[in-house]
C-alpha cells in the first residue's frame, strides 16, 4: 500500500515555464487536496476535490489549475511559474475528511 | 472564516519533561480538530483528531489533546517527552460537515534537549 505518491520530489523551473506536479493515491479516497508550505505560514490550501470530476478553490488558488478525472489522481498544474510559487507542495487524501488526511512526502519547487 | 492560532513559534523542553502545545481556533460551529506532526524533510503525520464525544482524545506516540469549547482551544499534551519528539507540530481545523478543507496554524517547532 503506497499511500499518497508525489512526483517529482524536487524541481527547478525558470520563470514563465509550466509544469505539472503529480499526485496519486491507492487508498480509494474520495477527498484530495493540494497545499503549499512556506516558512512561518503553515500550510495553505490551494485546491481540493471531494470526488472525481469535482474540484474547488482553496485559500491560494491563483496561478494553479487542477482536474480530477479519476479517483486516484489529482495533478496540480502551474501555467506560468513565478518566483512567488517557490515552495514545498503537499498532496493529501482522505476517505472522509473527518478521519483526517494522509499526506504525501512533498515536492520542493524552486522558481528562478 | 475558520482560523487557527498557534501562539508559540518555538518551544524547548528537556527530555522527560511534560509538554503542552497551544492551539486556539475560530469557527462558528462544532469543528473538526486535528494535530499533525512533521519531521524535517517529511510529510505530515496525523497524531489525533476530534469531532464529538469525549473532549480528551488520545493519539499516537503517547500524545493527547483536550477540546475546550469555552476557550476555543485544543491543546496538545504529552506527559514525558522523548528526544525523538523533536519536530514541528501543526494544529488544524476542518469545515463542518465534511472536513474537506483544512485550515492550518503556523506551527510550533519543538526542540528537545538531552
Coordinates of C-alpha atoms in Angstrom, one line a residue:
Chain A
X1 CA 0.0 0.0 0.0
X2 CA 1.9 3.0 -1.3
X3 CA -0.4 5.7 0.2
X4 CA 0.0 9.1 -1.4
X5 CA 2.7 9.4 -4.0
X6 CA 4.0 12.7 -5.2
X7 CA 6.4 13.2 -8.2
X8 CA 8.8 14.8 -8.7
X9 CA 10.4 15.3 -5.2
X10 CA 12.5 18.2 -6.4
X11 CA 12.1 20.6 -9.3
X12 CA 13.7 23.8 -10.5
X13 CA 11.8 25.9 -13.0
X14 CA 12.5 29.1 -14.8
X15 CA 10.1 32.0 -14.6
X16 CA 7.3 31.5 -17.2
X17 CA 7.7 27.8 -17.5
X18 CA 4.8 25.4 -17.0
X19 CA 4.8 22.1 -15.2
X20 CA 2.5 19.6 -13.6
X21 CA 3.0 18.2 -10.1
X22 CA 1.7 14.6 -9.9
X23 CA -0.2 13.1 -7.1
X24 CA -1.6 9.6 -6.9
X25 CA -3.2 7.6 -4.1
X26 CA -4.1 4.0 -4.0
X27 CA -6.5 4.0 -1.0
X28 CA -9.7 4.7 -2.9
X29 CA -10.0 8.1 -1.1
X30 CA -12.7 10.5 -2.3
X31 CA -11.1 13.6 -0.9
X32 CA -7.8 15.0 -2.2
X33 CA -6.1 18.4 -1.6
X34 CA -3.1 20.4 -2.5
X35 CA -1.3 22.6 0.0
X36 CA 1.7 24.8 -0.2
X37 CA 4.0 25.2 2.8
X38 CA 6.1 28.3 3.3
X39 CA 8.2 29.2 6.3
X40 CA 6.3 30.8 9.1
X41 CA 3.0 30.4 7.2
X42 CA 2.0 26.8 7.9
X43 CA 0.2 25.0 5.1
X44 CA -2.3 26.8 2.9
X45 CA -4.9 25.1 0.8
X46 CA -4.6 25.6 -3.0
X47 CA -7.3 23.4 -4.4
X48 CA -9.3 20.5 -3.3
X49 CA -11.6 17.8 -4.6
X50 CA -14.4 15.8 -3.0
X51 CA -14.6 13.2 -5.8
X52 CA -13.8 12.6 -9.4
X53 CA -15.0 15.4 -11.6
X54 CA -15.4 17.8 -8.6
X55 CA -12.8 20.4 -7.7
X56 CA -12.9 23.7 -5.9
X57 CA -10.6 26.5 -4.9
X58 CA -8.9 26.9 -1.6
X59 CA -7.2 29.8 0.0
X60 CA -4.5 30.5 -2.5
X61 CA -5.6 29.2 -6.0
X62 CA -4.2 31.9 -8.3
X63 CA -1.6 30.6 -10.7
X64 CA -2.7 26.9 -10.3
X65 CA -5.1 24.6 -12.1
X66 CA -6.3 21.2 -11.1
X67 CA -8.5 18.5 -12.6
X68 CA -9.8 15.2 -11.2
X69 CA -10.6 12.7 -13.9
X70 CA -10.1 9.7 -11.8
X71 CA -10.4 8.9 -8.1
X72 CA -6.7 8.0 -7.9
X73 CA -5.0 11.1 -9.5
X74 CA -5.1 14.8 -8.7
X75 CA -2.4 16.7 -10.7
X76 CA -1.6 20.3 -9.9
X77 CA -0.6 22.5 -12.9
X78 CA 1.5 25.7 -12.8
X79 CA 0.6 27.5 -16.0
X80 CA 3.4 30.2 -15.9
X81 CA 5.7 29.8 -13.0
X82 CA 6.6 32.8 -10.9
X83 CA 9.3 33.1 -8.1
X84 CA 6.4 33.6 -5.6
X85 CA 5.5 29.9 -6.3
X86 CA 8.7 28.7 -4.8
X87 CA 7.5 26.5 -2.0
X88 CA 7.0 22.9 -0.8
X89 CA 3.9 21.4 -2.2
X90 CA 2.0 18.7 -0.4
X91 CA -0.8 16.5 -1.7
X92 CA -3.2 14.8 0.7
X93 CA -6.1 12.4 0.6
X94 CA -8.9 11.2 2.9
X95 CA -11.7 8.7 2.7
X96 CA -13.8 11.2 4.6
X97 CA -12.5 14.5 5.9
X98 CA -13.3 13.7 9.5
X99 CA -10.9 10.8 9.5
X100 CA -8.0 13.2 8.8
X101 CA -5.9 13.4 5.7
X102 CA -2.9 11.3 4.7
X103 CA -0.1 13.4 3.3
X104 CA 2.5 12.7 0.6
X105 CA 6.1 13.4 1.2
X106 CA 6.1 16.7 -0.8
X107 CA 7.6 18.3 -3.8
X108 CA 10.1 21.1 -3.3
X109 CA 9.8 23.6 -6.1
X110 CA 12.2 26.4 -6.9
X111 CA 11.3 29.0 -9.5
X112 CA 14.3 31.1 -10.6
Chain B
X1 CA -13.9 32.2 8.1
X2 CA -12.2 29.4 10.1
X3 CA -8.8 30.2 11.5
X4 CA -6.2 28.6 13.8
X5 CA -3.7 30.3 16.1
X6 CA -0.6 28.6 17.5
X7 CA 0.9 31.3 19.7
X8 CA 4.2 29.6 20.3
X9 CA 6.6 29.5 17.3
X10 CA 9.3 27.6 19.1
X11 CA 9.4 25.6 22.4
X12 CA 12.3 23.9 24.0
X13 CA 11.8 21.2 26.7
X14 CA 14.1 18.8 28.4
X15 CA 13.8 15.1 27.7
X16 CA 11.4 13.5 30.2
X17 CA 9.6 16.8 30.9
X18 CA 6.0 17.3 30.2
X19 CA 4.8 19.2 27.1
X20 CA 1.8 21.3 26.2
X21 CA 1.4 23.0 22.8
X22 CA -1.3 25.6 22.5
X23 CA -3.9 25.8 19.8
X24 CA -6.8 28.2 19.5
X25 CA -9.4 28.1 16.8
X26 CA -12.1 30.3 15.4
X27 CA -15.1 28.6 13.9
X28 CA -18.8 29.1 14.2
X29 CA -20.0 25.6 14.6
X30 CA -18.5 22.4 16.2
X31 CA -15.3 22.0 14.3
X32 CA -13.2 19.0 13.3
X33 CA -9.9 19.5 15.0
X34 CA -6.6 17.8 14.2
X35 CA -3.0 17.7 15.3
X36 CA -0.3 16.8 12.8
X37 CA 3.5 16.3 13.3
X38 CA 6.1 17.0 10.7
X39 CA 9.7 15.7 11.0
X40 CA 12.4 17.6 8.9
X41 CA 12.0 16.9 5.2
X42 CA 9.0 14.8 5.7
X43 CA 5.3 15.0 5.1
X44 CA 2.7 15.4 7.8
X45 CA 1.5 12.6 10.1
X46 CA -1.8 12.7 11.9
X47 CA -1.4 12.5 15.7
X48 CA -5.0 12.7 16.7
X49 CA -8.4 14.2 15.8
X50 CA -11.6 15.4 17.5
X51 CA -15.1 16.0 16.3
X52 CA -17.5 15.0 19.1
X53 CA -17.8 12.9 22.2
X54 CA -15.1 12.7 24.9
X55 CA -13.3 16.0 24.9
X56 CA -10.0 14.3 25.9
X57 CA -8.7 12.4 22.9
X58 CA -5.8 10.0 22.8
X59 CA -3.5 9.8 19.8
X60 CA -0.4 8.0 18.6
X61 CA 3.1 8.3 20.2
X62 CA 1.6 9.0 23.7
X63 CA 0.0 12.3 22.8
X64 CA -3.3 13.5 23.9
X65 CA -5.4 16.7 23.4
X66 CA -8.3 18.3 25.2
X67 CA -11.0 20.2 23.5
X68 CA -12.3 23.2 25.5
X69 CA -15.2 24.8 23.8
X70 CA -15.4 27.7 26.2
X71 CA -11.8 28.6 25.5
X72 CA -11.9 27.7 21.8
X73 CA -8.8 25.6 22.4
X74 CA -7.4 22.2 21.5
X75 CA -4.1 21.9 23.3
X76 CA -1.7 19.0 22.7
X77 CA 0.0 17.4 25.7
X78 CA 2.5 14.7 26.4
X79 CA 3.5 13.7 30.0
X80 CA 7.1 12.8 29.2
X81 CA 8.8 14.0 26.0
X82 CA 11.4 11.8 24.2
X83 CA 14.2 13.2 22.1
X84 CA 12.5 11.7 19.0
X85 CA 9.5 14.0 19.5
X86 CA 11.6 16.9 18.2
X87 CA 9.6 18.1 15.1
X88 CA 7.2 20.7 14.0
X89 CA 3.6 20.4 15.2
X90 CA 0.6 21.8 13.4
X91 CA -3.0 22.3 14.6
X92 CA -5.7 22.3 12.0
X93 CA -9.5 22.9 11.8
X94 CA -11.8 21.3 9.3
X95 CA -15.0 22.7 7.9
X96 CA -18.2 21.4 9.4
X97 CA -20.0 18.5 7.7
X98 CA -17.2 17.1 5.6
X99 CA -13.9 18.5 6.9
X100 CA -13.0 18.5 3.2
X101 CA -11.0 21.7 3.8
X102 CA -8.4 22.0 6.5
X103 CA -7.1 25.3 7.8
X104 CA -3.7 25.0 9.5
X105 CA -1.9 27.0 12.1
X106 CA 1.6 28.3 11.5
X107 CA 3.1 25.5 13.5
X108 CA 5.2 25.1 16.7
X109 CA 8.7 23.8 16.4
X110 CA 9.6 21.6 19.3
X111 CA 13.3 21.2 20.4
X112 CA 14.2 18.6 23.0
X113 CA 17.3 18.9 25.0
X114 CA 19.0 15.9 26.5

